Amino acid sequence: MRYGYFDDERREYVITQPDTPLPWINYLGSEAYFGLISNTAGGYSFYRDARLRRITRYRYNNVPFDYGGRYIYVRDNATGEFWSPSWQPTRRPLEGYSCRHGLGYTIIGSTYQGIEAQTRYFVPLGENLEIWQLTVTNRRREVADLSIFSAVEFCLWDAQDDATNFQRNFNTGEVEIVDDVIYHKTEYRERRNHFAYFACSSFSPLEGGPSTTSPLKGGPSTTSPLEGGPSTTSPLEGGQRGVTGFDTQRDVFLGPYRGWDNPAAVERGQSFNSVAHGWAPIGSHHVKVTLQPGETRQVIFLLGYHENPRDHKFDPPGSQTINKTTVKPTIARYLDPAQIEVAFGALRTYWDGLLGILQVETPDVHTDRMVNVWNAYQCVVTFNMSRSASFFESGIGRGLGFRDSNQDLLGFVHMAPARARERILDLAATQLESGGAYHQYQPLTRRGNNDVGSNFNDDPLWLVLGVAAYLKETGDWSILDRPVPYDNRPGSETPLYEHLQRSLRYTLERLGPHGLPLIGRADWNDCLNLNCFSDEPGQSFQTTTNKDGQVAESVFIAGLFVLAAKEMEQISKSANQQISNSAIRNPQSAIRNPQFYLDAARQMEAVVLEHGWDGEWFLRAYDDFGHKVGSHECEEGKIFIEPQGFCVMAGIGLGDGRAEQALESVNRLLATPHGIVLQQPAYSRYYLHLGEISSYPPGYKENGGIFCHSNPWVMIAETIAGHGDRAHDYYTRINPSAREAIGEIHRCEPYVYAQMIAGRDAPTHGEAKNSWLTGTAAWNYVAITQWILGIRPTFDGLQVAPVIPASWSGFQATRVFRGVAYHITVNRAGKGNAVSLTVDGQPVEGNVVPLPSPGQTEVEVQVTLG
Ligand code: BGC
Ligand code: NOJ
C-alpha cells in the first residue's frame, strides 16, 4: 500500500494521507540551525547541538504519536470551527491533504470547508532561522472571516535537563514581547548569550510586502491576563491587518487540562496576551483576516535563534532587556515575501549544485531516484546529524560517532569536500596518542565524550577509510601535512598522516592469541560485547567492561585492517610522490614505508585464512574463552554477514574460491526477500559472554535483523566477484523506493533508508525501524554508484568499471570529479564486465580515465561492456 508518490521532477515525495504508519519526516537546515519536521508538522528545532541547544520542545514517544510541533490553526470566526491545515494536532477530516517533503523544505497543505491553506517551511542558507510561510485562499462563494493562530513550545535549551529538572525549570522561563515578536530568553539574564524569537508578519496580500504597522507597540506587556481574567480588548489598530494578540504561557493558551488539539485561545477566537513567568513558555500569535471569495493572502512566521556578544547582551546596558540591535534587521528581512522567494531560490540552487555532482539515467527508476535525489540527500543529512536527532534518535543520547562520521563521509565527500575536510580534522583531533579514539564527541565542543570513552577497536581504522575517500575525491594531498592534535591537547600536534599511521599501529599492537585483532569493547557491531558479561539491569553493554580484553578477537576488524592497510600503502606511495619536503617523510620509521603496509595487510590476510575461515564462510570472532563465534560449530549465530562482506571487499579469499564460497553461504543462509539478515540462527536466549546482541528478541536489530548498513558490503563484494545481477538484486531488496508499494509492511519513509528491517525470525518480518540516521545511507550510495554503476574515484583518476545486471543494455551518467564533468555512456555489448574505454574519441587502456589536461572542463567517456 502507498501513502503518497514520488514527484521525481520536483524532487519531492508527496504524502497524500496524513496518518502514515509512522511520522514520515524531513529535515530543515543545512549548516547550524536545524529542524525535524514530520508530515503533520510535528518535530522540533535546534542550533548545532540537539541536546545542548534545543530551541523547541518535543516529547518523544508521545500519545498520540508525534504530538507537538510547528502548529497553525485556522478558525472560522462565523461558526467557531477551527482546524489545522497540517492535520495534527486537531485531526479534522481534511480535503486534499498533501505534504511535499523536498530538499531542505516541506510544504503541507489542505482544504477544509472551502478554505485552502498551505505552509512552506524552510531554513534560508546561512541563517539561524526557519520560515513558515502560510498561504490562505478562500474557495468559498462568500466572504470568510478567519483567525489564524500559530503555536510553538520553547525548550529551555538543554533538552536533557528540560525533560527532568522541573523543580528549577518551572521557575526560570522568561519572555519579552516587542513589535509582534515573542522573544524566548530563559537563562539569558545569567550565563547564556543566546535567545530564540518567534515573529509574525501582519496579514499581507500575496504579492505585496509586509505590513509595517505593528499592533503590539510599546515594549513588553507587563500585565498578565492571569490577573483580571482573559483580555477582551484587541490590541489591533486599523481593521483587520495586523497581529491581534499573542500568548506565551502554555497553560493559558491551552487552558487547564487541554491539549494542542483544543486550545482555549483558539476555541474562543482570541488570544489571552499571556506573559510567561516560569512554567512553560510558548509562542503563539493571533492574526485576523477577512478574505473575499477567491482571495489569497499570506502570513509569515519566523522562528529563530540569535546570539549577542557577552558584553552587549542588554539594551539599555545594565538593564535585563535583550539588545535587539543585530537581530531586528534579520527579522525584517525575512518578513518580506520577496526576500523569502530569493532565499528559497538560493536553497534550490544549493541542492541542484550538490546533486548535480552525480546524475544517472539507468533502466531502473528506483536506482535513478535514489542515486539522483534521495540517497544523496540522506547522505547529506546523515553527515550533518550523525546519529543525534531523528524520530528514533532523541537528540540527547549521542554526539557524533567516530566510526559513524568517518563512514558518513564516504557518501558525502564528493558533494562538499571542504566540509568533509573540516570533519576529518575534527575527528582526528579526538584521536588519542595511542592511536585509539573517543567513540563519540559533542559537535558543540568538539571534545571526546568521557562517559563512552574509547577502546572500540575498529574505530581508528575508519579514519583511514575516510581520509582515503577524501584524497581520492579531491587529490588534496596537503591535508596529510596538516598538524592535528591528539585528544584536542595543544602542543600534541602531528601531521594528519601520522594519525593514520597510529590508527594502523593501534591494531597491530593489539593482536590476540590467534594473531587476529582484539575486539575491545565492540567492533562495528556495537552489540557483540565479548568483554562485558553484563548481568545487572541497566548496565551499559559496551562500557561496563569487566574482562581484561586480551583474548576475544574480531575477524571483522581483521578484514577492515586489510582494507585500510592496502589503502595506506597507496596513500604512502602517492604521498611520497606528491608532497616534497614534507613533515610526513621521516625516514627513521619503517612504518612510513608503503611496503610496510602491504606486508602488514598480507600477513593479516594469511592469519584470516588460517584462523578466520570456518569451512564455508568467514568466522566472526573468538570470544573471551577462545571459542568461535559465527561458526558451524555454534548452536546459534553460526554465520554473520559482516566478515563475509568485509573480507571479500578487502580482497581476502579472492584467489582461492573462498570469497565465492562465502558469498554463496550468504545467499543460501542469510538472504531474505526483504534483505540480508545479520546472522543466523538468531539467538533465542541471552548469552552472558556475547552481550547485547543476544538481548534483542530474535529478528530485531543486531540479533538477526536485516541491519541494512551491512548489506551494501555484500553488494560490493558481489561486484568484486563479478556478479552484477546479484549485487543489484540485493540493492533492490532494501531500496526504500522499491519497497514503496509495501508501505503497510515497511512502514518507514519510502524515500530514505532505515537502519533495520525486521529479519525472518521476527513476527513483523519486513518492518523497517530507525529511518534516516544510519550508515546505510553512505554505504548504499557507495555500493550503487561506485561498484554497481562502477563510477569510482581513485588516487589517479576516475575509474569506470560497471558490474550491472545482465538485462541492462547500459546507462548514462554525468559525474563532476575534481572540477571536470565526465559524461559517461555505458553500452553493453556482451554478458561480461570487461571494459573498453574511449575518452574524447580516443581508446584508453584499462578502466581509469586519466586526469585531463588543466583547463579542460568536460570529458566524454564511452564504455563498452562485455
Ligand atoms: C544498538 C546499536 C547501536 C548502539 C549504540 C545499541 O543499543 O543496538 O545499533 O550501535 O546501541 O550505542
Ligand atoms: C549503530 C551504530 O551507530 C553504529 O556505530 C554501529 O556500527 C551499528 N549500530 C551496528 O551495531
PDB file of C-alpha atoms and ligand atoms in Angstrom, residues 386-387 393 398 401-405 407 439-440 458-459 462 522-528 542 642 678 701-702 707 709 713 755 770 773-775, ligand 2:
ATOM      1  CA  SER A 386      25.393  11.832  12.616  1.00  0.00           C
ATOM      2  CA  ARG A 387      23.137   9.748  14.892  1.00  0.00           C
ATOM      3  CA  GLU A 393      17.237   9.277  17.985  1.00  0.00           C
ATOM      4  CA  ARG A 398      24.760  10.566  21.437  1.00  0.00           C
ATOM      5  CA  GLY A 401      30.334   8.844  16.486  1.00  0.00           C
ATOM      6  CA  PHE A 402      33.920   8.386  15.357  1.00  0.00           C
ATOM      7  CA  ARG A 403      33.230   5.343  13.222  1.00  0.00           C
ATOM      8  CA  ASP A 404      29.843   6.633  12.136  1.00  0.00           C
ATOM      9  CA  SER A 405      31.085  10.004  10.962  1.00  0.00           C
ATOM     10  CA  GLN A 407      31.673   6.237   7.211  1.00  0.00           C
ATOM     11  CA  HIS A 439      33.959   6.654  20.400  1.00  0.00           C
ATOM     12  CA  GLN A 440      31.926   9.862  20.296  1.00  0.00           C
ATOM     13  CA  ASP A 458      37.628  -0.829  14.968  1.00  0.00           C
ATOM     14  CA  ASP A 459      37.225   2.935  15.435  1.00  0.00           C
ATOM     15  CA  TRP A 462      37.646   4.055   9.789  1.00  0.00           C
ATOM     16  CA  ALA A 522      32.985  -3.858  20.445  1.00  0.00           C
ATOM     17  CA  ASP A 523      33.795  -3.531  16.780  1.00  0.00           C
ATOM     18  CA  TRP A 524      31.381  -2.299  14.112  1.00  0.00           C
ATOM     19  CA  ASN A 525      28.754  -4.470  15.731  1.00  0.00           C
ATOM     20  CA  ASP A 526      28.217  -2.491  18.911  1.00  0.00           C
ATOM     21  CA  CYS A 527      26.202  -5.328  20.328  1.00  0.00           C
ATOM     22  CA  LEU A 528      28.770  -8.094  20.105  1.00  0.00           C
ATOM     23  CA  GLN A 542      29.633  -1.580  25.968  1.00  0.00           C
ATOM     24  CA  GLU A 642      29.946  -8.620   8.461  1.00  0.00           C
ATOM     25  CA  LEU A 678      22.854 -10.018  10.122  1.00  0.00           C
ATOM     26  CA  LYS A 701      18.418  -5.182  15.438  1.00  0.00           C
ATOM     27  CA  GLU A 702      21.766  -6.948  15.568  1.00  0.00           C
ATOM     28  CA  PHE A 707      20.813  -4.476   9.609  1.00  0.00           C
ATOM     29  CA  HIS A 709      24.228  -0.898   6.882  1.00  0.00           C
ATOM     30  CA  TRP A 713      29.181  -4.620   1.880  1.00  0.00           C
ATOM     31  CA  GLN A 755      18.802   1.212   9.938  1.00  0.00           C
ATOM     32  CA  ASN A 770      15.102   3.748  12.767  1.00  0.00           C
ATOM     33  CA  LEU A 773      20.403   8.397  10.566  1.00  0.00           C
ATOM     34  CA  THR A 774      22.278   5.287   9.605  1.00  0.00           C
ATOM     35  CA  GLY A 775      25.486   4.298   7.897  1.00  0.00           C
TER      36      GLY A 775
HETATM   37  C1  NOJ B   2      24.584   1.757  15.043  1.00  0.00           C
HETATM   38  C2  NOJ B   2      25.824   2.493  15.432  1.00  0.00           C
HETATM   39  O1  NOJ B   2      25.635   3.880  15.259  1.00  0.00           O
HETATM   40  C3  NOJ B   2      26.996   2.030  14.608  1.00  0.00           C
HETATM   41  O2  NOJ B   2      28.161   2.674  15.040  1.00  0.00           O
HETATM   42  C4  NOJ B   2      27.144   0.546  14.688  1.00  0.00           C
HETATM   43  O3  NOJ B   2      28.201   0.159  13.836  1.00  0.00           O
HETATM   44  C5  NOJ B   2      25.867  -0.149  14.281  1.00  0.00           C
HETATM   45  N1  NOJ B   2      24.768   0.347  15.076  1.00  0.00           N
HETATM   46  C6  NOJ B   2      25.956  -1.665  14.434  1.00  0.00           C
HETATM   47  O4  NOJ B   2      25.926  -2.047  15.766  1.00  0.00           O
END
